[in-house]
Structure formats: structure tokens, C-alpha cells
Amino acid sequence: MLVHHLYSGGKDSSLAAWMLRKIGYEVRLVTVSFGTLDNWRFAKETAERLGFEHRVLYLPREILERAGEMAIKDGHPNNAIQFIHEKALEALASLPEVERVSDGTRRDDRVPLLDLPEARSLEDRFSVAYIRPLLGLGYKTIRELTERLFVVEIRESEKLEKADYEVELRCMLMERGIDPLGIFPKGHYQSRVMGWKGD
């Protein structure tokens, strides 16, 4: 059984991929890009180190532009990140070969996170199964598991080489002459998995 798993190379999406494999799925990691940067390569490097197949899914630049407008209007990135995540799931679910989609969203996430009606709608509209392995896990459990399994680099968001939606959104804001630090929270830390612990 093949599942297509949205993948940034961070600890959450890596842990979810590991869990999916442990319960018997064949896991294909998928990183979303708008084609403005090649930051997807950081996720590809991590995927290869962890032994997973990886591909890049390109989304239209218009989605990034609209997300940027949301972030500028709101003065924070939450709705923009949520919008991109929903569009990423829809694009992945719409591919003819895809029967199962997954992500690394957690119990305590506020964004991105689909509520139950949104999750059911995704499944119904695209005839897919939507799998979220971390949905029942809190921060402490996720930290314990990722510390046991992975070598993880943790840095401030704007300084970490990563492959999530935020990177191209920040870049697009800078292209418009807007300082992302006026929209994204300062002192926010994110992670990137560098490999298996013990390798």
C-alpha cells in the first residue's frame, strides 16, 4: 500500500514517515515547491539519508502570490500557511496515481491543520484516504521519539536550511519589498532532520 506523504525534512514529517513505514506502508515523500527556489533539495537530501523515495510537486505561483497577499493583509502568516497546506493536499490528492495522502500535522498544531469536516471533505472530493500519524501525539511524545531516532538540527526559522512552505513565502515577500520579520514571529525555531541517530 503506497502513501504519498507531504514532506519538509523537519522532525514532524520525518517522524510521521517513519511511523507509516513501521505500520506497513510503502512511503513516497513529496515536497511542494513553487519553483522560485530550489530549497526542496534539503528535503530530498534528508529523504535520501533516511532511505525514502522522494519527489517534488510543483504548485502554481498564483497560490504563493495569494498566500502572500493573505500574510500582508493579516500581518501574520497563519492563514497563508493554512491556505498553502490545503492547496498542497488537494494537488497531491488530485494526481491519478494517488490513493492515500499523509502529512506530519500534530495534535497541538493550530496551523496548518485540517479540522474533521475539512479532512472528510478532502477524502470525499478526491476519493483518497487522508492519514495523519501524529494527530494523537503531543509535543513531549514527539520530542522523545525524534530525539531517540534522528539527528536533528534546530535553528531560528530564517536561518535554517529547510524545505517548508515558509521559505518561498518569505522570499516572495522580500521580492515585494516587505520584511518577513514584520510578519513572521521573531525567535521562532524549526527543525531539520540530518539523518538517523547512530549512523
PDB file of C-alpha atoms in Angstrom:
ATOM      1  CA  MET A   1       0.000   0.000   0.000  1.00  0.00           C
ATOM      2  CA  LEU A   2       1.546   3.240  -1.176  1.00  0.00           C
ATOM      3  CA  VAL A   3       1.054   6.532   0.668  1.00  0.00           C
ATOM      4  CA  HIS A   4       2.199   9.928  -0.661  1.00  0.00           C
ATOM      5  CA  HIS A   5       3.436  11.935   2.312  1.00  0.00           C
ATOM      6  CA  LEU A   6       3.928  15.715   2.312  1.00  0.00           C
ATOM      7  CA  TYR A   7       7.488  16.221   3.431  1.00  0.00           C
ATOM      8  CA  SER A   8       9.582  19.182   4.538  1.00  0.00           C
ATOM      9  CA  GLY A   9      12.562  17.340   6.027  1.00  0.00           C
ATOM     10  CA  GLY A  10      11.636  18.510   9.529  1.00  0.00           C
ATOM     11  CA  LYS A  11      11.218  16.284  12.556  1.00  0.00           C
ATOM     12  CA  ASP A  12       7.415  16.051  12.391  1.00  0.00           C
ATOM     13  CA  SER A  13       7.145  14.981   8.761  1.00  0.00           C
ATOM     14  CA  SER A  14      10.126  12.634   9.228  1.00  0.00           C
ATOM     15  CA  LEU A  15       8.614  11.001  12.310  1.00  0.00           C
ATOM     16  CA  ALA A  16       5.278  10.574  10.530  1.00  0.00           C
ATOM     17  CA  ALA A  17       7.042   8.945   7.561  1.00  0.00           C
ATOM     18  CA  TRP A  18       8.874   6.552   9.896  1.00  0.00           C
ATOM     19  CA  MET A  19       5.587   5.633  11.621  1.00  0.00           C
ATOM     20  CA  LEU A  20       3.858   4.999   8.298  1.00  0.00           C
ATOM     21  CA  ARG A  21       6.664   2.662   7.242  1.00  0.00           C
ATOM     22  CA  LYS A  22       6.573   0.863  10.600  1.00  0.00           C
ATOM     23  CA  ILE A  23       2.887   0.025  10.200  1.00  0.00           C
ATOM     24  CA  GLY A  24       3.455  -1.393   6.737  1.00  0.00           C
ATOM     25  CA  TYR A  25       3.020   1.373   4.175  1.00  0.00           C
ATOM     26  CA  GLU A  26       5.300   1.994   1.245  1.00  0.00           C
ATOM     27  CA  VAL A  27       6.076   5.690   1.711  1.00  0.00           C
ATOM     28  CA  ARG A  28       6.822   8.178  -1.048  1.00  0.00           C
ATOM     29  CA  LEU A  29       7.877  11.586   0.274  1.00  0.00           C
ATOM     30  CA  VAL A  30       6.607  14.631  -1.617  1.00  0.00           C
ATOM     31  CA  THR A  31       7.931  18.158  -1.176  1.00  0.00           C
ATOM     32  CA  VAL A  32       5.919  21.072  -2.509  1.00  0.00           C
ATOM     33  CA  SER A  33       7.651  23.848  -4.463  1.00  0.00           C
ATOM     34  CA  PHE A  34       6.544  26.900  -6.392  1.00  0.00           C
ATOM     35  CA  GLY A  35       9.705  26.831  -8.487  1.00  0.00           C
ATOM     36  CA  THR A  36      11.066  30.122  -7.165  1.00  0.00           C
ATOM     37  CA  LEU A  37      13.830  28.468  -5.106  1.00  0.00           C
ATOM     38  CA  ASP A  38      15.486  25.062  -5.013  1.00  0.00           C
ATOM     39  CA  ASN A  39      15.080  24.657  -1.251  1.00  0.00           C
ATOM     40  CA  TRP A  40      13.243  21.367  -1.925  1.00  0.00           C
ATOM     41  CA  ARG A  41      16.728  19.864  -2.246  1.00  0.00           C
ATOM     42  CA  PHE A  42      17.141  19.976   1.562  1.00  0.00           C
ATOM     43  CA  ALA A  43      14.134  17.658   1.935  1.00  0.00           C
ATOM     44  CA  LYS A  44      15.486  15.438  -0.846  1.00  0.00           C
ATOM     45  CA  GLU A  45      18.849  15.149   0.939  1.00  0.00           C
ATOM     46  CA  THR A  46      17.134  14.183   4.192  1.00  0.00           C
ATOM     47  CA  ALA A  47      14.824  11.724   2.430  1.00  0.00           C
ATOM     48  CA  GLU A  48      17.833  10.002   0.852  1.00  0.00           C
ATOM     49  CA  ARG A  49      19.645   9.826   4.192  1.00  0.00           C
ATOM     50  CA  LEU A  50      16.583   8.199   5.755  1.00  0.00           C
ATOM     51  CA  GLY A  51      16.127   5.793   2.833  1.00  0.00           C
ATOM     52  CA  PHE A  52      12.863   7.100   1.391  1.00  0.00           C
ATOM     53  CA  GLU A  53      11.854   7.733  -2.203  1.00  0.00           C
ATOM     54  CA  HIS A  54      11.314  11.451  -2.845  1.00  0.00           C
ATOM     55  CA  ARG A  55       9.684  13.654  -5.463  1.00  0.00           C
ATOM     56  CA  VAL A  56       8.870  17.336  -5.905  1.00  0.00           C
ATOM     57  CA  LEU A  57       5.335  18.552  -6.580  1.00  0.00           C
ATOM     58  CA  TYR A  58       5.226  21.966  -8.244  1.00  0.00           C
ATOM     59  CA  LEU A  59       2.270  24.200  -7.456  1.00  0.00           C
ATOM     60  CA  PRO A  60       1.234  27.278  -9.471  1.00  0.00           C
ATOM     61  CA  ARG A  61       2.903  30.545  -8.480  1.00  0.00           C
ATOM     62  CA  GLU A  62      -0.591  32.076  -8.136  1.00  0.00           C
ATOM     63  CA  ILE A  63      -1.111  30.087  -4.926  1.00  0.00           C
ATOM     64  CA  LEU A  64       2.052  31.583  -3.437  1.00  0.00           C
ATOM     65  CA  GLU A  65       1.008  35.081  -4.560  1.00  0.00           C
ATOM     66  CA  ARG A  66      -2.402  34.719  -2.946  1.00  0.00           C
ATOM     67  CA  ALA A  67      -0.842  33.391   0.259  1.00  0.00           C
ATOM     68  CA  GLY A  68       1.479  36.393   0.280  1.00  0.00           C
ATOM     69  CA  GLU A  69      -1.466  38.752  -0.021  1.00  0.00           C
ATOM     70  CA  MET A  70      -3.113  36.995   2.935  1.00  0.00           C
ATOM     71  CA  ALA A  71       0.007  37.322   5.071  1.00  0.00           C
ATOM     72  CA  ILE A  72       0.390  41.011   4.225  1.00  0.00           C
ATOM     73  CA  LYS A  73      -3.281  41.747   4.932  1.00  0.00           C
ATOM     74  CA  ASP A  74      -3.324  39.767   8.195  1.00  0.00           C
ATOM     75  CA  GLY A  75       0.103  40.881   9.431  1.00  0.00           C
ATOM     76  CA  HIS A  76       0.895  37.253  10.318  1.00  0.00           C
ATOM     77  CA  PRO A  77       1.439  34.060   8.288  1.00  0.00           C
ATOM     78  CA  ASN A  78      -1.140  31.693   9.809  1.00  0.00           C
ATOM     79  CA  ASN A  79      -3.895  31.901   7.190  1.00  0.00           C
ATOM     80  CA  ALA A  80      -1.320  31.938   4.394  1.00  0.00           C
ATOM     81  CA  ILE A  81       0.366  28.743   5.631  1.00  0.00           C
ATOM     82  CA  GLN A  82      -3.019  27.079   6.121  1.00  0.00           C
ATOM     83  CA  PHE A  83      -4.057  28.055   2.586  1.00  0.00           C
ATOM     84  CA  ILE A  84      -0.869  26.654   1.033  1.00  0.00           C
ATOM     85  CA  HIS A  85      -1.180  23.410   3.014  1.00  0.00           C
ATOM     86  CA  GLU A  86      -4.759  22.866   1.879  1.00  0.00           C
ATOM     87  CA  LYS A  87      -3.789  23.534  -1.750  1.00  0.00           C
ATOM     88  CA  ALA A  88      -0.809  21.168  -1.422  1.00  0.00           C
ATOM     89  CA  LEU A  89      -3.008  18.367  -0.097  1.00  0.00           C
ATOM     90  CA  GLU A  90      -5.569  18.968  -2.852  1.00  0.00           C
ATOM     91  CA  ALA A  91      -2.898  18.980  -5.579  1.00  0.00           C
ATOM     92  CA  LEU A  92      -1.365  15.774  -4.259  1.00  0.00           C
ATOM     93  CA  ALA A  93      -4.752  14.077  -3.822  1.00  0.00           C
ATOM     94  CA  SER A  94      -5.781  15.013  -7.370  1.00  0.00           C
ATOM     95  CA  LEU A  95      -2.943  13.069  -9.006  1.00  0.00           C
ATOM     96  CA  PRO A  96      -4.358   9.968 -10.724  1.00  0.00           C
ATOM     97  CA  GLU A  97      -1.903   7.548  -9.116  1.00  0.00           C
ATOM     98  CA  VAL A  98      -2.541   8.790  -5.549  1.00  0.00           C
ATOM     99  CA  GLU A  99      -4.888   6.799  -3.311  1.00  0.00           C
ATOM    100  CA  ARG A 100      -3.518   7.830   0.097  1.00  0.00           C
ATOM    101  CA  VAL A 101      -2.134  11.176   1.265  1.00  0.00           C
ATOM    102  CA  SER A 102      -0.447  11.956   4.544  1.00  0.00           C
ATOM    103  CA  ASP A 103       1.233  14.776   6.447  1.00  0.00           C
ATOM    104  CA  GLY A 104       3.019  15.440   9.718  1.00  0.00           C
ATOM    105  CA  THR A 105       0.397  17.596  11.399  1.00  0.00           C
ATOM    106  CA  ARG A 106       0.220  17.063  15.153  1.00  0.00           C
ATOM    107  CA  ARG A 107      -2.441  17.110  17.874  1.00  0.00           C
ATOM    108  CA  ASP A 108      -1.407  20.529  19.173  1.00  0.00           C
ATOM    109  CA  ASP A 109      -0.904  22.281  15.828  1.00  0.00           C
ATOM    110  CA  ARG A 110      -3.003  25.344  15.091  1.00  0.00           C
ATOM    111  CA  VAL A 111      -1.727  25.770  11.533  1.00  0.00           C
ATOM    112  CA  PRO A 112      -1.512  24.027   9.264  1.00  0.00           C
ATOM    113  CA  LEU A 113      -4.232  21.648  10.391  1.00  0.00           C
ATOM    114  CA  LEU A 114      -7.419  20.388   8.765  1.00  0.00           C
ATOM    115  CA  ASP A 115     -10.357  20.004  11.121  1.00  0.00           C
ATOM    116  CA  LEU A 116     -12.516  16.880  10.895  1.00  0.00           C
ATOM    117  CA  PRO A 117     -15.044  18.236   8.335  1.00  0.00           C
ATOM    118  CA  GLU A 118     -12.175  19.532   6.156  1.00  0.00           C
ATOM    119  CA  ALA A 119     -10.374  16.167   6.371  1.00  0.00           C
ATOM    120  CA  ARG A 120     -13.544  14.302   5.391  1.00  0.00           C
ATOM    121  CA  SER A 121     -14.153  16.757   2.557  1.00  0.00           C
ATOM    122  CA  LEU A 122     -10.650  16.148   1.180  1.00  0.00           C
ATOM    123  CA  GLU A 123     -11.241  12.398   1.225  1.00  0.00           C
ATOM    124  CA  ASP A 124     -14.684  12.673  -0.375  1.00  0.00           C
ATOM    125  CA  ARG A 125     -13.737  15.169  -3.101  1.00  0.00           C
ATOM    126  CA  PHE A 126     -10.657  13.266  -4.250  1.00  0.00           C
ATOM    127  CA  SER A 127     -11.528   9.667  -3.290  1.00  0.00           C
ATOM    128  CA  VAL A 128      -8.394   9.299  -1.178  1.00  0.00           C
ATOM    129  CA  ALA A 129      -7.571   8.228   2.354  1.00  0.00           C
ATOM    130  CA  TYR A 130      -6.040  11.031   4.424  1.00  0.00           C
ATOM    131  CA  ILE A 131      -3.654   9.660   7.051  1.00  0.00           C
ATOM    132  CA  ARG A 132      -2.214  11.703   9.941  1.00  0.00           C
ATOM    133  CA  PRO A 133       0.049   9.526  12.109  1.00  0.00           C
ATOM    134  CA  LEU A 134       0.912  12.285  14.611  1.00  0.00           C
ATOM    135  CA  LEU A 135      -2.613  13.544  15.230  1.00  0.00           C
ATOM    136  CA  GLY A 136      -2.841  11.862  18.637  1.00  0.00           C
ATOM    137  CA  LEU A 137       0.651  12.833  19.805  1.00  0.00           C
ATOM    138  CA  GLY A 138       1.608  15.829  21.932  1.00  0.00           C
ATOM    139  CA  TYR A 139       4.823  17.820  21.848  1.00  0.00           C
ATOM    140  CA  LYS A 140       6.544  15.844  24.635  1.00  0.00           C
ATOM    141  CA  THR A 141       5.982  12.476  22.952  1.00  0.00           C
ATOM    142  CA  ILE A 142       7.115  13.778  19.563  1.00  0.00           C
ATOM    143  CA  ARG A 143      10.252  15.272  21.120  1.00  0.00           C
ATOM    144  CA  GLU A 144      11.082  11.972  22.874  1.00  0.00           C
ATOM    145  CA  LEU A 145      10.657   9.940  19.697  1.00  0.00           C
ATOM    146  CA  THR A 146      12.559  12.298  17.399  1.00  0.00           C
ATOM    147  CA  GLU A 147      15.433  12.640  19.887  1.00  0.00           C
ATOM    148  CA  ARG A 148      15.712   8.836  20.001  1.00  0.00           C
ATOM    149  CA  LEU A 149      15.520   8.330  16.234  1.00  0.00           C
ATOM    150  CA  PHE A 150      17.095  11.285  14.468  1.00  0.00           C
ATOM    151  CA  VAL A 151      19.998  13.686  14.391  1.00  0.00           C
ATOM    152  CA  VAL A 152      18.114  16.992  14.331  1.00  0.00           C
ATOM    153  CA  GLU A 153      19.336  20.500  13.586  1.00  0.00           C
ATOM    154  CA  ILE A 154      17.281  23.200  15.315  1.00  0.00           C
ATOM    155  CA  ARG A 155      17.761  26.854  14.408  1.00  0.00           C
ATOM    156  CA  GLU A 156      15.793  30.058  14.079  1.00  0.00           C
ATOM    157  CA  SER A 157      13.360  29.749  11.175  1.00  0.00           C
ATOM    158  CA  GLU A 158      15.041  32.315   8.951  1.00  0.00           C
ATOM    159  CA  LYS A 159      18.493  30.740   9.461  1.00  0.00           C
ATOM    160  CA  LEU A 160      17.624  27.068   8.923  1.00  0.00           C
ATOM    161  CA  GLU A 161      18.132  25.416   5.531  1.00  0.00           C
ATOM    162  CA  LYS A 162      14.705  23.842   5.129  1.00  0.00           C
ATOM    163  CA  ALA A 163      12.083  22.917   2.572  1.00  0.00           C
ATOM    164  CA  ASP A 164       8.752  24.016   4.037  1.00  0.00           C
ATOM    165  CA  TYR A 165       6.215  26.454   2.598  1.00  0.00           C
ATOM    166  CA  GLU A 166       7.551  29.303   4.673  1.00  0.00           C
ATOM    167  CA  VAL A 167      10.829  29.650   2.769  1.00  0.00           C
ATOM    168  CA  GLU A 168       9.302  30.568  -0.591  1.00  0.00           C
ATOM    169  CA  LEU A 169       6.655  32.699   1.117  1.00  0.00           C
ATOM    170  CA  ARG A 170       9.392  34.710   2.861  1.00  0.00           C
ATOM    171  CA  CYS A 171      11.240  35.044  -0.453  1.00  0.00           C
ATOM    172  CA  MET A 172       8.131  36.299  -2.244  1.00  0.00           C
ATOM    173  CA  LEU A 173       7.524  38.895   0.480  1.00  0.00           C
ATOM    174  CA  MET A 174      11.106  40.141   0.110  1.00  0.00           C
ATOM    175  CA  GLU A 175      10.593  40.407  -3.659  1.00  0.00           C
ATOM    176  CA  ARG A 176       7.717  42.771  -2.869  1.00  0.00           C
ATOM    177  CA  GLY A 177       9.946  44.839  -0.599  1.00  0.00           C
ATOM    178  CA  ILE A 178       8.352  43.552   2.608  1.00  0.00           C
ATOM    179  CA  ASP A 179      10.498  42.436   5.540  1.00  0.00           C
ATOM    180  CA  PRO A 180       9.278  38.943   6.522  1.00  0.00           C
ATOM    181  CA  LEU A 181      10.309  39.640  10.132  1.00  0.00           C
ATOM    182  CA  GLY A 182       7.407  42.094  10.263  1.00  0.00           C
ATOM    183  CA  ILE A 183       5.008  39.210   9.519  1.00  0.00           C
ATOM    184  CA  PHE A 184       6.630  36.025  10.807  1.00  0.00           C
ATOM    185  CA  PRO A 185       7.206  35.662  14.564  1.00  0.00           C
ATOM    186  CA  LYS A 186      10.693  36.511  15.783  1.00  0.00           C
ATOM    187  CA  GLY A 187      12.638  33.914  17.731  1.00  0.00           C
ATOM    188  CA  HIS A 188      10.684  31.009  16.202  1.00  0.00           C
ATOM    189  CA  TYR A 189      12.685  27.810  15.945  1.00  0.00           C
ATOM    190  CA  GLN A 190      12.246  24.976  13.454  1.00  0.00           C
ATOM    191  CA  SER A 191      13.975  21.688  12.777  1.00  0.00           C
ATOM    192  CA  ARG A 192      15.589  19.732  10.010  1.00  0.00           C
ATOM    193  CA  VAL A 193      16.436  16.061  10.290  1.00  0.00           C
ATOM    194  CA  MET A 194      20.019  15.366   9.244  1.00  0.00           C
ATOM    195  CA  GLY A 195      19.941  11.566   9.437  1.00  0.00           C
ATOM    196  CA  TRP A 196      19.390   8.555  11.672  1.00  0.00           C
ATOM    197  CA  LYS A 197      20.899   8.606  15.134  1.00  0.00           C
ATOM    198  CA  GLY A 198      23.761   6.123  15.301  1.00  0.00           C
ATOM    199  CA  ASP A 199      24.596   6.223  11.564  1.00  0.00           C
TER     200      ASP A 199
END
